[in-house]
Tab-separated table of C-alpha atoms in Angstrom:
chain	number	residue	atom	x	y	z
A	1	MET	CA	0.000	0.000	0.000
A	2	ASP	CA	1.236	3.458	-0.933
A	3	GLU	CA	0.923	5.951	1.922
A	4	VAL	CA	0.514	8.873	-0.477
A	5	VAL	CA	-2.359	7.128	-2.259
A	6	ILE	CA	-3.996	6.512	1.121
A	7	SER	CA	-3.546	10.185	2.029
A	8	LYS	CA	-5.016	11.306	-1.296
A	9	ALA	CA	-8.007	9.007	-0.822
A	10	ILE	CA	-8.720	10.518	2.599
A	11	VAL	CA	-8.278	14.130	1.487
A	12	GLU	CA	-10.198	13.793	-1.788
A	13	SER	CA	-13.097	11.866	-0.230
A	14	PHE	CA	-13.493	14.252	2.713
A	15	THR	CA	-13.111	17.361	0.566
A	16	LYS	CA	-15.747	16.128	-1.876
A	17	ASP	CA	-18.292	15.704	0.931
A	18	PHE	CA	-17.325	18.959	2.632
A	19	ILE	CA	-17.716	21.005	-0.557
A	20	LYS	CA	-21.203	19.554	-1.036
A	21	ALA	CA	-22.017	20.534	2.557
A	22	LEU	CA	-21.126	24.190	2.014
A	23	SER	CA	-24.686	24.803	0.831
A	24	VAL	CA	-27.456	22.797	2.491
A	25	ASP	CA	-31.112	22.998	3.381
A	26	VAL	CA	-30.451	22.507	7.089
A	27	ALA	CA	-27.238	22.895	9.083
A	28	ILE	CA	-27.282	21.373	12.560
A	29	ALA	CA	-24.823	22.328	15.281
A	30	GLY	CA	-24.282	19.366	17.578
A	31	ALA	CA	-24.269	15.620	16.922
A	32	GLY	CA	-25.842	14.522	20.173
A	33	PRO	CA	-28.983	12.350	20.154
A	34	SER	CA	-31.321	15.284	19.462
A	35	GLY	CA	-29.201	16.606	16.599
A	36	LEU	CA	-28.825	13.177	15.016
A	37	ILE	CA	-32.497	12.278	15.282
A	38	CYS	CA	-33.465	15.682	13.896
A	39	ALA	CA	-31.095	15.108	10.974
A	40	TYR	CA	-32.427	11.589	10.388
A	41	TYR	CA	-36.070	12.610	10.076
A	42	LEU	CA	-35.254	15.608	7.891
A	43	ALA	CA	-33.123	13.504	5.546
A	44	LYS	CA	-35.855	10.882	5.444
A	45	LYS	CA	-38.034	13.535	3.791
A	46	GLY	CA	-35.388	14.310	1.179
A	47	ILE	CA	-33.957	17.387	2.887
A	48	LYS	CA	-30.218	18.024	2.485
A	49	VAL	CA	-28.683	18.068	5.966
A	50	ALA	CA	-25.196	18.532	7.393
A	51	VAL	CA	-24.280	18.133	11.065
A	52	PHE	CA	-21.246	19.774	12.668
A	53	GLU	CA	-19.831	18.431	15.935
A	54	ARG	CA	-16.944	20.021	17.790
A	55	HIS	CA	-15.871	16.876	19.645
A	56	LEU	CA	-14.017	13.835	18.338
A	57	ARG	CA	-17.018	11.581	18.849
A	58	VAL	CA	-20.739	11.999	18.381
A	59	GLY	CA	-23.395	11.344	20.996
A	60	GLY	CA	-23.183	14.267	23.391
A	61	GLY	CA	-23.619	13.016	26.943
A	62	MET	CA	-25.547	9.861	26.040
A	63	PRO	CA	-22.563	7.421	26.082
A	64	GLY	CA	-22.017	8.216	29.767
A	65	GLY	CA	-25.590	7.312	30.714
A	66	GLY	CA	-26.358	8.266	34.310
A	67	MET	CA	-23.226	8.904	36.369
A	68	MET	CA	-21.196	6.661	34.016
A	69	PHE	CA	-23.728	3.807	34.222
A	70	ASN	CA	-24.170	3.480	30.462
A	71	ARG	CA	-27.925	3.022	30.441
A	72	ILE	CA	-30.692	5.427	29.462
A	73	VAL	CA	-34.315	5.504	30.589
A	74	VAL	CA	-36.926	6.150	27.917
A	75	GLN	CA	-40.600	6.978	28.351
A	76	GLN	CA	-43.347	5.027	26.621
A	77	GLU	CA	-44.044	7.980	24.303
A	78	ALA	CA	-40.576	7.706	22.734
A	79	ILE	CA	-40.392	3.933	22.317
A	80	SER	CA	-41.671	4.179	18.742
A	81	ILE	CA	-38.494	6.113	17.889
A	82	LEU	CA	-36.249	3.407	19.346
A	83	LYS	CA	-38.235	0.775	17.454
A	84	GLU	CA	-37.758	2.653	14.187
A	85	PHE	CA	-34.012	2.729	14.823
A	86	GLN	CA	-34.132	-0.955	15.892
A	87	VAL	CA	-32.660	-0.225	19.315
A	88	ASN	CA	-33.372	-2.817	22.005
A	89	ALA	CA	-35.228	-1.549	25.071
A	90	ALA	CA	-36.419	-3.521	28.098
A	91	LYS	CA	-39.628	-2.705	29.954
A	92	TYR	CA	-38.885	-1.462	33.473
A	93	LYS	CA	-42.013	-0.142	35.178
A	94	ASN	CA	-44.471	2.747	35.175
A	95	HIS	CA	-44.252	3.184	31.387
A	96	LEU	CA	-40.451	3.373	31.512
A	97	TYR	CA	-37.950	1.416	29.439
A	98	VAL	CA	-34.196	0.911	29.787
A	99	ALA	CA	-31.779	0.829	26.848
A	100	ASP	CA	-28.027	0.495	26.451
A	101	ALA	CA	-26.632	3.999	25.923
A	102	LEU	CA	-23.840	2.839	23.617
A	103	GLU	CA	-26.105	0.698	21.460
A	104	THR	CA	-28.601	3.543	21.251
A	105	ILE	CA	-26.254	6.296	20.142
A	106	SER	CA	-24.156	4.119	17.821
A	107	THR	CA	-27.265	2.775	16.096
A	108	ILE	CA	-28.808	6.231	15.762
A	109	CYS	CA	-25.552	7.557	14.302
A	110	SER	CA	-25.232	4.689	11.824
A	111	LYS	CA	-28.813	4.923	10.584
A	112	THR	CA	-28.594	8.715	10.325
A	113	ILE	CA	-25.529	8.443	8.091
A	114	LYS	CA	-27.196	5.718	6.010
A	115	GLN	CA	-30.132	8.106	5.527
A	116	GLY	CA	-27.729	10.413	3.673
A	117	VAL	CA	-26.776	12.859	6.415
A	118	LYS	CA	-23.191	14.126	6.395
A	119	ILE	CA	-21.657	14.459	9.858
A	120	PHE	CA	-18.453	16.443	10.326
A	121	ASN	CA	-16.752	16.018	13.684
A	122	LEU	CA	-13.957	18.138	15.173
A	123	ILE	CA	-15.540	21.243	13.630
A	124	ASN	CA	-16.635	24.121	15.843
A	125	VAL	CA	-19.394	26.652	15.145
A	126	GLU	CA	-17.845	29.995	16.042
A	127	ASP	CA	-20.313	32.414	14.462
A	128	ILE	CA	-23.433	32.753	12.330
A	129	MET	CA	-23.941	34.186	8.853
A	130	VAL	CA	-26.625	36.908	8.758
A	131	ARG	CA	-28.414	38.692	5.912
A	132	ASN	CA	-31.196	41.216	6.538
A	133	GLN	CA	-31.728	40.157	10.161
A	134	ARG	CA	-31.992	36.487	9.205
A	135	ILE	CA	-29.566	33.655	9.923
A	136	VAL	CA	-28.458	32.169	6.614
A	137	GLY	CA	-25.649	29.869	7.687
A	138	LEU	CA	-22.848	28.977	10.071
A	139	VAL	CA	-19.237	30.073	10.428
A	140	LEU	CA	-16.948	27.107	11.065
A	141	ASN	CA	-13.422	26.375	12.159
A	142	TRP	CA	-11.513	23.317	13.321
A	143	SER	CA	-12.123	22.674	17.024
A	144	VAL	CA	-8.385	22.612	17.716
A	145	VAL	CA	-8.081	26.117	16.236
A	146	SER	CA	-10.717	27.420	18.638
A	147	SER	CA	-9.359	25.588	21.694
A	148	SER	CA	-5.786	26.691	20.934
A	149	LYS	CA	-6.934	30.285	20.343
A	150	LEU	CA	-5.071	30.409	17.044
A	151	HIS	CA	-5.775	33.282	14.671
A	152	VAL	CA	-7.089	31.326	11.672
A	153	ASP	CA	-9.885	32.605	9.462
A	154	PRO	CA	-13.014	30.414	9.412
A	155	LEU	CA	-15.153	29.117	6.553
A	156	GLY	CA	-18.849	29.710	5.936
A	157	VAL	CA	-21.667	27.260	5.269
A	158	LYS	CA	-24.967	28.452	3.815
A	159	ALA	CA	-28.220	26.962	5.076
A	160	LYS	CA	-31.898	27.755	4.712
A	161	VAL	CA	-32.411	26.711	8.331
A	162	VAL	CA	-29.973	26.427	11.251
A	163	VAL	CA	-30.673	24.136	14.212
A	164	ASP	CA	-29.000	24.583	17.591
A	165	ALA	CA	-28.636	21.055	18.981
A	166	THR	CA	-25.714	21.846	21.272
A	167	GLY	CA	-27.633	20.899	24.406
A	168	HIS	CA	-27.020	22.627	27.729
A	169	GLU	CA	-24.625	25.152	26.212
A	170	SER	CA	-27.097	26.525	23.626
A	171	GLU	CA	-24.014	27.690	21.747
A	172	VAL	CA	-25.665	29.004	18.588
A	173	CYS	CA	-28.363	30.818	20.555
A	174	ARG	CA	-25.698	32.421	22.736
A	175	ILE	CA	-23.864	33.594	19.618
A	176	VAL	CA	-27.093	35.174	18.367
A	177	GLU	CA	-27.610	36.819	21.752
A	178	ARG	CA	-24.046	38.152	21.824
A	179	LYS	CA	-24.005	39.410	18.241
A	180	MET	CA	-27.615	40.485	17.693
A	181	GLY	CA	-28.666	41.519	21.192
A	182	PRO	CA	-31.609	40.253	23.285
A	183	LYS	CA	-33.803	39.333	20.325
A	184	LEU	CA	-34.476	35.642	20.894
A	185	ARG	CA	-38.103	34.567	21.095
A	186	THR	CA	-37.937	33.878	24.820
A	187	LYS	CA	-39.415	35.690	27.824
A	188	THR	CA	-36.198	37.661	28.290
A	189	GLY	CA	-34.992	37.817	24.703
A	190	THR	CA	-31.905	35.944	25.866
A	191	VAL	CA	-30.896	32.364	26.652
A	192	ILE	CA	-32.718	31.742	29.922
A	193	GLY	CA	-30.505	28.787	30.784
A	194	GLU	CA	-31.065	25.553	32.636
A	195	LYS	CA	-32.720	25.146	36.032
A	196	SER	CA	-32.191	22.626	38.823
A	197	MET	CA	-33.162	19.001	38.192
A	198	TRP	CA	-36.839	18.176	37.711
A	199	ALA	CA	-37.001	15.550	34.976
A	200	GLU	CA	-40.744	15.551	34.301
A	201	ALA	CA	-41.047	19.336	34.102
A	202	GLY	CA	-37.854	19.577	32.074
A	203	GLU	CA	-39.096	17.109	29.456
A	204	LYS	CA	-42.309	19.074	28.974
A	205	GLN	CA	-40.468	22.390	28.731
A	206	ILE	CA	-38.072	21.012	26.125
A	207	ILE	CA	-41.008	20.066	23.918
A	208	GLY	CA	-42.654	23.447	24.438
A	209	ASN	CA	-39.472	25.375	23.751
A	210	THR	CA	-38.331	23.475	20.671
A	211	LYS	CA	-39.194	26.173	18.146
A	212	GLU	CA	-37.798	28.966	16.009
A	213	VAL	CA	-36.134	31.448	18.366
A	214	TYR	CA	-34.724	33.728	15.654
A	215	PRO	CA	-35.464	33.966	11.903
A	216	GLY	CA	-33.486	31.304	10.075
């Protein structure tokens, strides 16, 4: 095997996919379970989707389960999603099921990619692209550039819709708040942030607050 040929194969293959991802229907920041499932269902409807994840691996906090016990608990209402992804889940009690966190996230990731979604890891969203008070894309850089605080110009990706799936950090929303002012569609116009643990209330609020918070 020729090492240069191997290198060319890697560079050419990645570059080909990345160039195609520079203009998409939907750009998603964050390849945790919510970002991946969002991407899967969009792609299933023929929508062109790219996902950008700053970490080396996908999955967000799911692989760690609860306090490093790699299990997740799923409510009855969401079991149909696990069944569609063919993830095994065992009935526990009170309409709750238990699934292996690693099986869940690896299966979701695999099926999302097979649906045609392009996932780019080790890429950080450092800004948004704006035209006429509307978000029209993301500004990207390698994660190591951001963490090392190197002065390297980023690249831009155009998207009709941008999804913030960065979880607790709400990174894209915080960028909007910092750059555009308190204009988010929340009670304060800003990222309200997380509260102390109350699982049932939190689940309901996530559903109620999953919406457009700024045009684009």
